[in-house]
Structure formats: structure tokens, C-alpha cells
Amino acid sequence: MARVVKTKTEFEGNFFEQYIVIEGDELTPWAADEKLEKVGKCTPRVDGSERVTGDAKYTYDIQLAGMLYGRILRSPYPHARIKSLDTRAAEKLHGVRAVLTHKNIPQIPLRMGQHFLLEPTLRYAGDEVAFIVADDEEIAEDALELIEVDYQELPFVIDPEEASQPSSPQIHLNGNVLNGKPEEYERGDAEKALREADVTIEARFTTQVALHNSLETHGSVCAWEGDSLTVWDSTQHIYGVRAGVAQALGLPLNKVRVIKKYMGGGFGSKNGAGKYTLLAALAAKKVGRPVHMMLTRKEENLAAGNRNNTIQYLRLGAKRDGTLTAIYLRSYAGLGAYSLWGTSPGGPARQLYACPNVKTIQYSVFTNTGPMAAFRAPGYVEGTFSFEQAIDMLAQKLHMDPLELRLKNYIDTNPMSGMPYSTKGLREAYERGAKLIGWRERKSKKITQGTQRRGFGMASQIWGGSGGPPAYALCKLNNDGSATIITGTQDIGTGTKTVLAQIAAEELGFPIERVSVELGDTQDGVYSPLSAGSMTLPSVGPAVRVAAHDAKEQLLSIAAQVLEKPKDQIKLKDGLLHVQGLEKPVELKEVLAMKLQNFMIIGKGARGPNPEKYSVNTFGAQFADVTVDTETGEVLINKIVAVHESGRVINPLTIGSQIEGGVIQGLGFALTEERVLDRHTGLVLNPNLEEYKVPTALDVPEIEHEMIDRADPYANNLGAKGVGEPPIIPTAAAIANAISDAIGVHVTDGPITPDKILKALNKTQIGGNHA
């Protein structure tokens, strides 16, 4: 019987209450010591062959009869108004089929009316001016150069702290600060506690803009059939794209189909319908032919989103024994030109440690730069970089071991809600990570030979990862004894198909080879949430298990009638029916195909609500071993140890990929990755993979990782939590603390490049211990 339940879901540091409809009873979680045959085992990716042979079809690969290609003309200025726009020469070029501008398309409001799809006011260098559709990409590129635009340049601002001032150039009518005011949080009296603290530290930190650089750029292919639209999209949220397109174009949801079978990375930047999708859909309707629109690498780095820059002012207070008494943070985060939400660099400061007096003031500020987008733990990576360095500064001032200071302020309940954590394996992560890196012996390993200095550092991690409803799944049992799982989720390269197959095979008692998973299609699937914020597995996995259980129970009931045996005397194992009293197991096809012929069993599953009395979070600790050359400022990462707790481990192989990938991205954020702007022109100087320095194979150190494999009895029926975000969160902070340990001074501006290290070392000769 269906029932309506109120539940709370955590996503990227924010909590959302909603009502969901649940049908049937929620399954009891697998016990922590339950002997599982498929779950918890290293299982190769079920779609690995398609990925490595090229058989997998990405959005970029879609080819349709009569397909045209789109290209976008973008603003050359960070802030401008279009005075005149002449497209006649472009329209006359042979092969050009349509030119869209703000003059000839509907005024489609985006981001709740914050701006329009195309409009005469341009707010960053890269903002959309016009859209051309042509027979091929080369013709479209040539046509862009024929469009004549007269721009009125306007004053611009690119620094978020400067943009927050009333005197700065206004980017939106309602001002530059999101919602007109900062987001504030307070418990206790942080300012009074700082005045009364035995020991205090104070520091200013900055973090840079980082670019996602997904290997497959953003893009869509749009095709109409009558009044119905099909969109192939490189997205992390097919249902979000469907909703966005339907709303923008005034279509009912059943008239929009979104397909995404494979995707070449997203990291949070592909969570909804892009302007490129809407422009391609409008153009396809106008010309009556499919339109293919994929961003170039330069466009990807100008307009597809970024991890926003931050400026953070931190003050900590403590007793002489290391007890934290006060945390105060004021931060400024640059949103770029457009955004509906701000990131939360204050999340770690509010949650990581026991502290009675905490105040965070977070300004989310519009600037004349490319718009931000979620990027793997938005806010928490930037906040941890600063906060965990500040904790090390405090440890240094207290003459305490940094690990001991963290253990001194360890807490088993969520300091914001007061609720106990469902599981918290951070203490074990500390112990195991310290042993693997040789933390207790690190002083004997430090070298000071010539210009080489070796150092060790660590950092803690907290994140959500609970997932939540609504999420649905179907399980079809075919009459040959095979099963098909159907959901509307997305495999964004993380192995979702594989882990869902493992869960279904475990619950059904089938070999994994007999289970297939179909996803990534709004028409064929059932609703699932976006694949971001470490939500996919803990949201969709439990629904898959319920669907498989429902199908299994139906199968056992049918088998009992066909075989004329009590249901409780029949068990499913290895895809066979083991019947009490029979010498040999019975093949499923003997029951389904031979006796019932074309009969099909369909099991239904839905994700249940999150626990009301527990806080579901993920935890981890990382340790870094580095060598710094004090003559050149170069940093060599010798080793990273990552130990994390995210509930039950479903597949050690796919989790290992997640941990290693997160650490490598964190390494890039720590040392090399930075979007560089010309402050005088507002232009991006490195929108490419030649000058934007992502880590290569030669930059990757030894990475040793382990999971604290502890089933969470309250999170969901799997006992599993998400792991997509956690591994990137503490990496940069651990590296920064290791560099400080090596050279004796903190570098507080990211990324930590050789010139900043040399500047910091030079400063220590004058005085001071951070730069």
C-alpha cells in the first residue's frame, strides 16, 4: 500500500526536506557480518569491453540522418551591451541553415529570471551572443566570423571581495551578493571565546578557480519528431535536463525524452540543461533537422562551469591543552556571472571538530567571470584547504602533534544537529593512515640535505553521502532465467552499472552474468536523482535491491505452485532453485519457460526515507609525504595515503578508482591547476589543456588507499554511503601541511606553486610563519 513520507536529504552540504511516496516495506539492511557472495567482491566493470573497444556510444558519437552542426558566437568582453547585431553576411554563406540571436528567439528566462537564453547584456568573456547552424562545423566556424557586432564595453569586476562592495560595478539588478546578504551560521559566541582563548591563530587564505576539463565536453544532439523532442545529452541528470528543457520550451514532460548511455566525465558540472541544449533544440525545430552541438575545449573552459575561487579569513581559539574553544570564518566565493546557489567553504569549520563557539559568514558573490558549477565537493575542498591548515597552525603554536590535536577535539555527534552519526570511522582512519605513512616515525625520516627538505602532513574529511529518495527501479525476470534491472540513473564513468548488477545478483541469488542493467533514458527508465554529491549508489542501490527482492518473492511463490512445494522449502542460489527433498536443483527456465511460456515477472522498488535520528556522513583522513627543493621551490609528492569510511564497500575495484581519481584531482588543485585571468581585460589566458596544468601520469605519486569497511545499519538497506566526493576533499590540505612541515612556513594561497614557496621562504627570513 502506498504511503506518503516526509524525509530529509543532504546534497553538497545542504539539507532538503521533501515528501515521497513509498510502496511496500523497506528491507532490513544486510547485517555487518552477513556472508555475501557478490557484494563486497572485486568485480570488473560489466561494460568495460564496450568502453575500451570503442563500442560505447557517447553523445559526441551520435550521428543522425540530415544532422546539422551548431556553433556559438561568444562575447569578447567581460561586461558589455550589444548596440547592434548584423547577421546578414553569415546567413548568406553557403551551408548556413539558421542564425539565432536575442532578436529572433523567445525570451526564455533562466535561473528563475536571473537572465535570458540570449540577451543584449553580456556578463563575462564567453557569454553567448548568437547561435549558428550549418552543414558542418567548419562552415559554422566560418560563419561566426561574418557576424558583425557593435559592443558597448561596461565596467567589470572579477575579484569576489571587491565585487561584494556597493561601489563595485553591478552585474545584476539585485546586486552582486547572492540573495542580497551573506549566509550566516552561529553557535555559542565565537567572538567572546576568541577574546578569552589561551591561544589564538589568525590567517588569510585564498583558493583559485579550477576547471573541470571533462574529457567529453558539454553538449547535446536534439531531434524533433512531430511535437516530441529527443535529446542526447552528456549529463549527470537526465531527468533534470528533461525538466529544464520542458519548462524552457513550454512542453509537457512526456514530450521530451533525454538519453545518456555513456559520458566522458562531469565532476558536477553537468547537472542540468545547458544553454547549448536549448539553442540546439530551438534550431532543430526551426530547420526541421537534427542539430549536433558540442562545446570546443576552449568553450568548455570558458562557459561550462568551474570550481569558484575563495578568499577566507580564519581565526581559531583554544585552551592550552588543545581544546578548541572558538572558530570564526568570513569567506567570499566568486560565483561568476550566473548562479542560483553558493558553495559552503564553512562546512568543514562547522562540522569537523567539537567546538562550542563557531561563527561562519559566507558571501557568495557575482563577478564578471565564467559561471561556477558544482565541482566534486564544492566548497568543502576549498574550506578544508584553509581550515585544516589553520588546525596545523594552531598545533604548531600549542607545540602539539597535529594528529593529537585532531583526536583531542574528536566528536561522535554532529555538532550542528546534536544527532549521533550513523557510523563514524574517522578515528580508525587516523590510526590506519598514520601507520601506513609512518607518522610516529616521521621525524627520523625528515631530511635536510642540501636544498632538499622532506615533510609530512595530514588532513581530515567530512561530507554527506547519504543519498536519499526519491529513486525507483524495476527488475524484470525473463523466462530464460535472466534478469534486467531498469532505472533512470546515470553511469558517469564511476561503475554504476557494475555495482547495481552486483546488488541485484546478490538479492536474487543469480550469477552476475545473468543480470543486465539498463539506465540513462527518461522514456524507458523510472525516476532516479542526479548522479552528483556522492548520491548515486546510496540513492538508487537500495531501490534496486527492493525491486530484486520483490521479483524474487514473486518467483518463489510461482515456483512453489508449479513445483507443488511449500515456498519456505525453496531457495534461489546461483540462478537455480534449490528445493528441499529434491536431489538436483531446478533450472529457472523449467519453471518459467516450459511451464509458463511467455510469462514475465516485474519487481518494483523504491528508495526509503533517510533515518530521522541519525546524521549520515562520510569521513576520512589523508596523509602526504613530500620533498621540497628550497632552491627551486619544486615539490615532489613521494606518497599519499588515503583512508576513508563510507559504509559498506560494494566493489573494492570501483571504490579504488574513485579514491585514486579524487586524490589525483586533489593533487592538481594543490599544486598546478588554476584558471588565469588578465586582471586588466578580464580575459581567460589558459582555456586549454596545454597551459591549464592537470596532473599527468608522470606527476602521480604512490597512492596507498584503504577503506574502513563498516556497514552503516541506519543509512539504507545496503549499509552503503557515497564515495564520489570524499577522496578529493582533504588531499590539497594534507599536501599543504606537508610542505609547511618541510620548509617551516605555511603557503596559504593556492595553488602552491614554486614561486609562492620561494616567496614564503624569503618572508621567513624577514619574519612570520605563513605567506
PDB file of N, CA, C and O in Angstrom, residues 617-663:
ATOM      1  N   ASN A 617      26.921  10.643   7.470  1.00  0.00           N
ATOM      2  CA  ASN A 617      28.054  11.355   6.864  1.00  0.00           C
ATOM      3  C   ASN A 617      29.167  10.389   6.520  1.00  0.00           C
ATOM      4  O   ASN A 617      29.212   9.262   7.017  1.00  0.00           O
ATOM      5  N   THR A 618      30.057  10.841   5.666  1.00  0.00           N
ATOM      6  CA  THR A 618      31.254  10.078   5.328  1.00  0.00           C
ATOM      7  C   THR A 618      32.466  10.779   5.923  1.00  0.00           C
ATOM      8  O   THR A 618      32.469  12.002   6.096  1.00  0.00           O
ATOM      9  N   PHE A 619      33.507   9.983   6.209  1.00  0.00           N
ATOM     10  CA  PHE A 619      34.689  10.519   6.880  1.00  0.00           C
ATOM     11  C   PHE A 619      35.957   9.921   6.272  1.00  0.00           C
ATOM     12  O   PHE A 619      35.921   8.854   5.658  1.00  0.00           O
ATOM     13  N   GLY A 620      37.061  10.605   6.479  1.00  0.00           N
ATOM     14  CA  GLY A 620      38.322  10.078   6.000  1.00  0.00           C
ATOM     15  C   GLY A 620      39.494  10.918   6.458  1.00  0.00           C
ATOM     16  O   GLY A 620      39.327  12.030   6.986  1.00  0.00           O
ATOM     17  N   ALA A 621      40.670  10.386   6.254  1.00  0.00           N
ATOM     18  CA  ALA A 621      41.902  11.103   6.565  1.00  0.00           C
ATOM     19  C   ALA A 621      42.926  10.772   5.494  1.00  0.00           C
ATOM     20  O   ALA A 621      42.999   9.630   5.024  1.00  0.00           O
ATOM     21  N   GLN A 622      43.686  11.775   5.111  1.00  0.00           N
ATOM     22  CA  GLN A 622      44.773  11.561   4.161  1.00  0.00           C
ATOM     23  C   GLN A 622      46.077  12.097   4.725  1.00  0.00           C
ATOM     24  O   GLN A 622      46.087  13.085   5.474  1.00  0.00           O
ATOM     25  N   PHE A 623      47.155  11.432   4.345  1.00  0.00           N
ATOM     26  CA  PHE A 623      48.494  11.779   4.807  1.00  0.00           C
ATOM     27  C   PHE A 623      49.393  11.935   3.586  1.00  0.00           C
ATOM     28  O   PHE A 623      49.271  11.186   2.615  1.00  0.00           O
ATOM     29  N   ALA A 624      50.270  12.917   3.635  1.00  0.00           N
ATOM     30  CA  ALA A 624      51.156  13.202   2.498  1.00  0.00           C
ATOM     31  C   ALA A 624      52.611  13.206   2.942  1.00  0.00           C
ATOM     32  O   ALA A 624      52.942  13.682   4.035  1.00  0.00           O
ATOM     33  N   ASP A 625      53.468  12.683   2.076  1.00  0.00           N
ATOM     34  CA  ASP A 625      54.919  12.674   2.270  1.00  0.00           C
ATOM     35  C   ASP A 625      55.503  13.410   1.066  1.00  0.00           C
ATOM     36  O   ASP A 625      55.329  12.972  -0.078  1.00  0.00           O
ATOM     37  N   VAL A 626      56.154  14.554   1.297  1.00  0.00           N
ATOM     38  CA  VAL A 626      56.651  15.373   0.195  1.00  0.00           C
ATOM     39  C   VAL A 626      58.117  15.742   0.401  1.00  0.00           C
ATOM     40  O   VAL A 626      58.630  15.706   1.524  1.00  0.00           O
ATOM     41  N   THR A 627      58.749  16.096  -0.710  1.00  0.00           N
ATOM     42  CA  THR A 627      60.092  16.671  -0.666  1.00  0.00           C
ATOM     43  C   THR A 627      60.064  17.996  -1.418  1.00  0.00           C
ATOM     44  O   THR A 627      59.555  18.065  -2.541  1.00  0.00           O
ATOM     45  N   VAL A 628      60.607  19.036  -0.796  1.00  0.00           N
ATOM     46  CA  VAL A 628      60.616  20.376  -1.384  1.00  0.00           C
ATOM     47  C   VAL A 628      62.057  20.797  -1.624  1.00  0.00           C
ATOM     48  O   VAL A 628      62.925  20.647  -0.746  1.00  0.00           O
ATOM     49  N   ASP A 629      62.302  21.324  -2.818  1.00  0.00           N
ATOM     50  CA  ASP A 629      63.620  21.889  -3.133  1.00  0.00           C
ATOM     51  C   ASP A 629      63.565  23.381  -2.790  1.00  0.00           C
ATOM     52  O   ASP A 629      62.854  24.149  -3.448  1.00  0.00           O
ATOM     53  N   THR A 630      64.301  23.781  -1.787  1.00  0.00           N
ATOM     54  CA  THR A 630      64.231  25.173  -1.329  1.00  0.00           C
ATOM     55  C   THR A 630      64.951  26.141  -2.260  1.00  0.00           C
ATOM     56  O   THR A 630      64.814  27.359  -2.107  1.00  0.00           O
ATOM     57  N   GLU A 631      65.664  25.627  -3.231  1.00  0.00           N
ATOM     58  CA  GLU A 631      66.333  26.499  -4.202  1.00  0.00           C
ATOM     59  C   GLU A 631      65.408  26.808  -5.378  1.00  0.00           C
ATOM     60  O   GLU A 631      65.376  27.937  -5.879  1.00  0.00           O
ATOM     61  N   THR A 632      64.646  25.810  -5.812  1.00  0.00           N
ATOM     62  CA  THR A 632      63.766  25.996  -6.979  1.00  0.00           C
ATOM     63  C   THR A 632      62.298  26.141  -6.603  1.00  0.00           C
ATOM     64  O   THR A 632      61.492  26.599  -7.409  1.00  0.00           O
ATOM     65  N   GLY A 633      61.935  25.713  -5.402  1.00  0.00           N
ATOM     66  CA  GLY A 633      60.540  25.730  -4.990  1.00  0.00           C
ATOM     67  C   GLY A 633      59.735  24.543  -5.496  1.00  0.00           C
ATOM     68  O   GLY A 633      58.526  24.464  -5.262  1.00  0.00           O
ATOM     69  N   GLU A 634      60.366  23.614  -6.178  1.00  0.00           N
ATOM     70  CA  GLU A 634      59.657  22.451  -6.717  1.00  0.00           C
ATOM     71  C   GLU A 634      59.267  21.492  -5.598  1.00  0.00           C
ATOM     72  O   GLU A 634      59.992  21.303  -4.630  1.00  0.00           O
ATOM     73  N   VAL A 635      58.088  20.875  -5.792  1.00  0.00           N
ATOM     74  CA  VAL A 635      57.561  19.925  -4.822  1.00  0.00           C
ATOM     75  C   VAL A 635      57.455  18.547  -5.474  1.00  0.00           C
ATOM     76  O   VAL A 635      56.898  18.405  -6.556  1.00  0.00           O
ATOM     77  N   LEU A 636      58.005  17.555  -4.792  1.00  0.00           N
ATOM     78  CA  LEU A 636      57.871  16.167  -5.219  1.00  0.00           C
ATOM     79  C   LEU A 636      56.982  15.459  -4.205  1.00  0.00           C
ATOM     80  O   LEU A 636      57.290  15.425  -3.005  1.00  0.00           O
ATOM     81  N   ILE A 637      55.859  14.920  -4.667  1.00  0.00           N
ATOM     82  CA  ILE A 637      54.993  14.138  -3.794  1.00  0.00           C
ATOM     83  C   ILE A 637      55.521  12.708  -3.778  1.00  0.00           C
ATOM     84  O   ILE A 637      55.479  12.007  -4.795  1.00  0.00           O
ATOM     85  N   ASN A 638      56.005  12.274  -2.652  1.00  0.00           N
ATOM     86  CA  ASN A 638      56.543  10.915  -2.550  1.00  0.00           C
ATOM     87  C   ASN A 638      55.434   9.881  -2.394  1.00  0.00           C
ATOM     88  O   ASN A 638      55.492   8.805  -2.996  1.00  0.00           O
ATOM     89  N   LYS A 639      54.438  10.221  -1.586  1.00  0.00           N
ATOM     90  CA  LYS A 639      53.391   9.245  -1.314  1.00  0.00           C
ATOM     91  C   LYS A 639      52.166   9.934  -0.727  1.00  0.00           C
ATOM     92  O   LYS A 639      52.294  10.898   0.025  1.00  0.00           O
ATOM     93  N   ILE A 640      50.986   9.444  -1.093  1.00  0.00           N
ATOM     94  CA  ILE A 640      49.728   9.854  -0.465  1.00  0.00           C
ATOM     95  C   ILE A 640      49.067   8.605   0.110  1.00  0.00           C
ATOM     96  O   ILE A 640      48.954   7.581  -0.570  1.00  0.00           O
ATOM     97  N   VAL A 641      48.660   8.688   1.351  1.00  0.00           N
ATOM     98  CA  VAL A 641      47.873   7.623   1.981  1.00  0.00           C
ATOM     99  C   VAL A 641      46.462   8.158   2.193  1.00  0.00           C
ATOM    100  O   VAL A 641      46.282   9.248   2.752  1.00  0.00           O
ATOM    101  N   ALA A 642      45.478   7.409   1.725  1.00  0.00           N
ATOM    102  CA  ALA A 642      44.072   7.823   1.854  1.00  0.00           C
ATOM    103  C   ALA A 642      43.287   6.700   2.513  1.00  0.00           C
ATOM    104  O   ALA A 642      43.245   5.579   1.990  1.00  0.00           O
ATOM    105  N   VAL A 643      42.677   7.001   3.645  1.00  0.00           N
ATOM    106  CA  VAL A 643      41.848   6.016   4.349  1.00  0.00           C
ATOM    107  C   VAL A 643      40.489   6.656   4.586  1.00  0.00           C
ATOM    108  O   VAL A 643      40.404   7.721   5.210  1.00  0.00           O
ATOM    109  N   HIS A 644      39.431   6.007   4.093  1.00  0.00           N
ATOM    110  CA  HIS A 644      38.097   6.604   4.145  1.00  0.00           C
ATOM    111  C   HIS A 644      37.065   5.614   4.669  1.00  0.00           C
ATOM    112  O   HIS A 644      37.236   4.394   4.547  1.00  0.00           O
ATOM    113  N   GLU A 645      35.992   6.170   5.243  1.00  0.00           N
ATOM    114  CA  GLU A 645      34.860   5.370   5.714  1.00  0.00           C
ATOM    115  C   GLU A 645      33.601   5.866   5.048  1.00  0.00           C
ATOM    116  O   GLU A 645      33.190   7.012   5.258  1.00  0.00           O
ATOM    117  N   SER A 646      33.006   5.005   4.207  1.00  0.00           N
ATOM    118  CA  SER A 646      31.772   5.336   3.508  1.00  0.00           C
ATOM    119  C   SER A 646      30.786   4.178   3.600  1.00  0.00           C
ATOM    120  O   SER A 646      30.118   3.829   2.622  1.00  0.00           O
ATOM    121  N   GLY A 647      30.726   3.554   4.779  1.00  0.00           N
ATOM    122  CA  GLY A 647      29.802   2.456   4.958  1.00  0.00           C
ATOM    123  C   GLY A 647      30.312   1.180   4.318  1.00  0.00           C
ATOM    124  O   GLY A 647      31.520   0.966   4.178  1.00  0.00           O
ATOM    125  N   ARG A 648      29.380   0.324   3.917  1.00  0.00           N
ATOM    126  CA  ARG A 648      29.744  -0.963   3.322  1.00  0.00           C
ATOM    127  C   ARG A 648      30.379  -0.755   1.949  1.00  0.00           C
ATOM    128  O   ARG A 648      29.899   0.041   1.139  1.00  0.00           O
ATOM    129  N   VAL A 649      31.433  -1.482   1.681  1.00  0.00           N
ATOM    130  CA  VAL A 649      32.082  -1.451   0.372  1.00  0.00           C
ATOM    131  C   VAL A 649      31.358  -2.442  -0.542  1.00  0.00           C
ATOM    132  O   VAL A 649      31.311  -3.641  -0.255  1.00  0.00           O
ATOM    133  N   ILE A 650      30.804  -1.942  -1.639  1.00  0.00           N
ATOM    134  CA  ILE A 650      30.100  -2.815  -2.585  1.00  0.00           C
ATOM    135  C   ILE A 650      31.077  -3.453  -3.560  1.00  0.00           C
ATOM    136  O   ILE A 650      31.002  -4.642  -3.853  1.00  0.00           O
ATOM    137  N   ASN A 651      32.024  -2.665  -4.069  1.00  0.00           N
ATOM    138  CA  ASN A 651      33.007  -3.179  -5.027  1.00  0.00           C
ATOM    139  C   ASN A 651      34.345  -2.502  -4.774  1.00  0.00           C
ATOM    140  O   ASN A 651      34.516  -1.321  -5.100  1.00  0.00           O
ATOM    141  N   PRO A 652      35.315  -3.214  -4.207  1.00  0.00           N
ATOM    142  CA  PRO A 652      36.620  -2.598  -3.939  1.00  0.00           C
ATOM    143  C   PRO A 652      37.311  -2.043  -5.178  1.00  0.00           C
ATOM    144  O   PRO A 652      38.045  -1.058  -5.092  1.00  0.00           O
ATOM    145  N   LEU A 653      37.056  -2.645  -6.346  1.00  0.00           N
ATOM    146  CA  LEU A 653      37.709  -2.157  -7.564  1.00  0.00           C
ATOM    147  C   LEU A 653      37.203  -0.774  -7.950  1.00  0.00           C
ATOM    148  O   LEU A 653      38.000   0.132  -8.242  1.00  0.00           O
ATOM    149  N   THR A 654      35.890  -0.587  -7.979  1.00  0.00           N
ATOM    150  CA  THR A 654      35.359   0.711  -8.384  1.00  0.00           C
ATOM    151  C   THR A 654      35.627   1.769  -7.312  1.00  0.00           C
ATOM    152  O   THR A 654      35.864   2.935  -7.643  1.00  0.00           O
ATOM    153  N   ILE A 655      35.609   1.377  -6.046  1.00  0.00           N
ATOM    154  CA  ILE A 655      35.958   2.339  -4.992  1.00  0.00           C
ATOM    155  C   ILE A 655      37.413   2.760  -5.128  1.00  0.00           C
ATOM    156  O   ILE A 655      37.755   3.935  -4.961  1.00  0.00           O
ATOM    157  N   GLY A 656      38.286   1.802  -5.456  1.00  0.00           N
ATOM    158  CA  GLY A 656      39.692   2.146  -5.651  1.00  0.00           C
ATOM    159  C   GLY A 656      39.885   3.171  -6.748  1.00  0.00           C
ATOM    160  O   GLY A 656      40.683   4.106  -6.618  1.00  0.00           O
ATOM    161  N   SER A 657      39.124   3.031  -7.842  1.00  0.00           N
ATOM    162  CA  SER A 657      39.196   4.020  -8.927  1.00  0.00           C
ATOM    163  C   SER A 657      38.761   5.389  -8.435  1.00  0.00           C
ATOM    164  O   SER A 657      39.357   6.415  -8.791  1.00  0.00           O
ATOM    165  N   GLN A 658      37.697   5.426  -7.635  1.00  0.00           N
ATOM    166  CA  GLN A 658      37.204   6.693  -7.103  1.00  0.00           C
ATOM    167  C   GLN A 658      38.241   7.349  -6.203  1.00  0.00           C
ATOM    168  O   GLN A 658      38.475   8.561  -6.286  1.00  0.00           O
ATOM    169  N   ILE A 659      38.844   6.579  -5.320  1.00  0.00           N
ATOM    170  CA  ILE A 659      39.821   7.146  -4.391  1.00  0.00           C
ATOM    171  C   ILE A 659      41.026   7.692  -5.155  1.00  0.00           C
ATOM    172  O   ILE A 659      41.462   8.832  -4.943  1.00  0.00           O
ATOM    173  N   GLU A 660      41.554   6.895  -6.055  1.00  0.00           N
ATOM    174  CA  GLU A 660      42.740   7.337  -6.802  1.00  0.00           C
ATOM    175  C   GLU A 660      42.427   8.558  -7.655  1.00  0.00           C
ATOM    176  O   GLU A 660      43.223   9.513  -7.703  1.00  0.00           O
ATOM    177  N   GLY A 661      41.286   8.550  -8.323  1.00  0.00           N
ATOM    178  CA  GLY A 661      40.917   9.710  -9.147  1.00  0.00           C
ATOM    179  C   GLY A 661      40.740  10.968  -8.326  1.00  0.00           C
ATOM    180  O   GLY A 661      41.178  12.052  -8.727  1.00  0.00           O
ATOM    181  N   GLY A 662      40.107  10.841  -7.154  1.00  0.00           N
ATOM    182  CA  GLY A 662      39.924  12.006  -6.281  1.00  0.00           C
ATOM    183  C   GLY A 662      41.238  12.558  -5.784  1.00  0.00           C
ATOM    184  O   GLY A 662      41.452  13.777  -5.749  1.00  0.00           O
ATOM    185  N   VAL A 663      42.148  11.665  -5.394  1.00  0.00           N
ATOM    186  CA  VAL A 663      43.462  12.104  -4.909  1.00  0.00           C
ATOM    187  C   VAL A 663      44.231  12.827  -6.012  1.00  0.00           C
ATOM    188  O   VAL A 663      44.856  13.874  -5.774  1.00  0.00           O
TER     189      VAL A 663
END
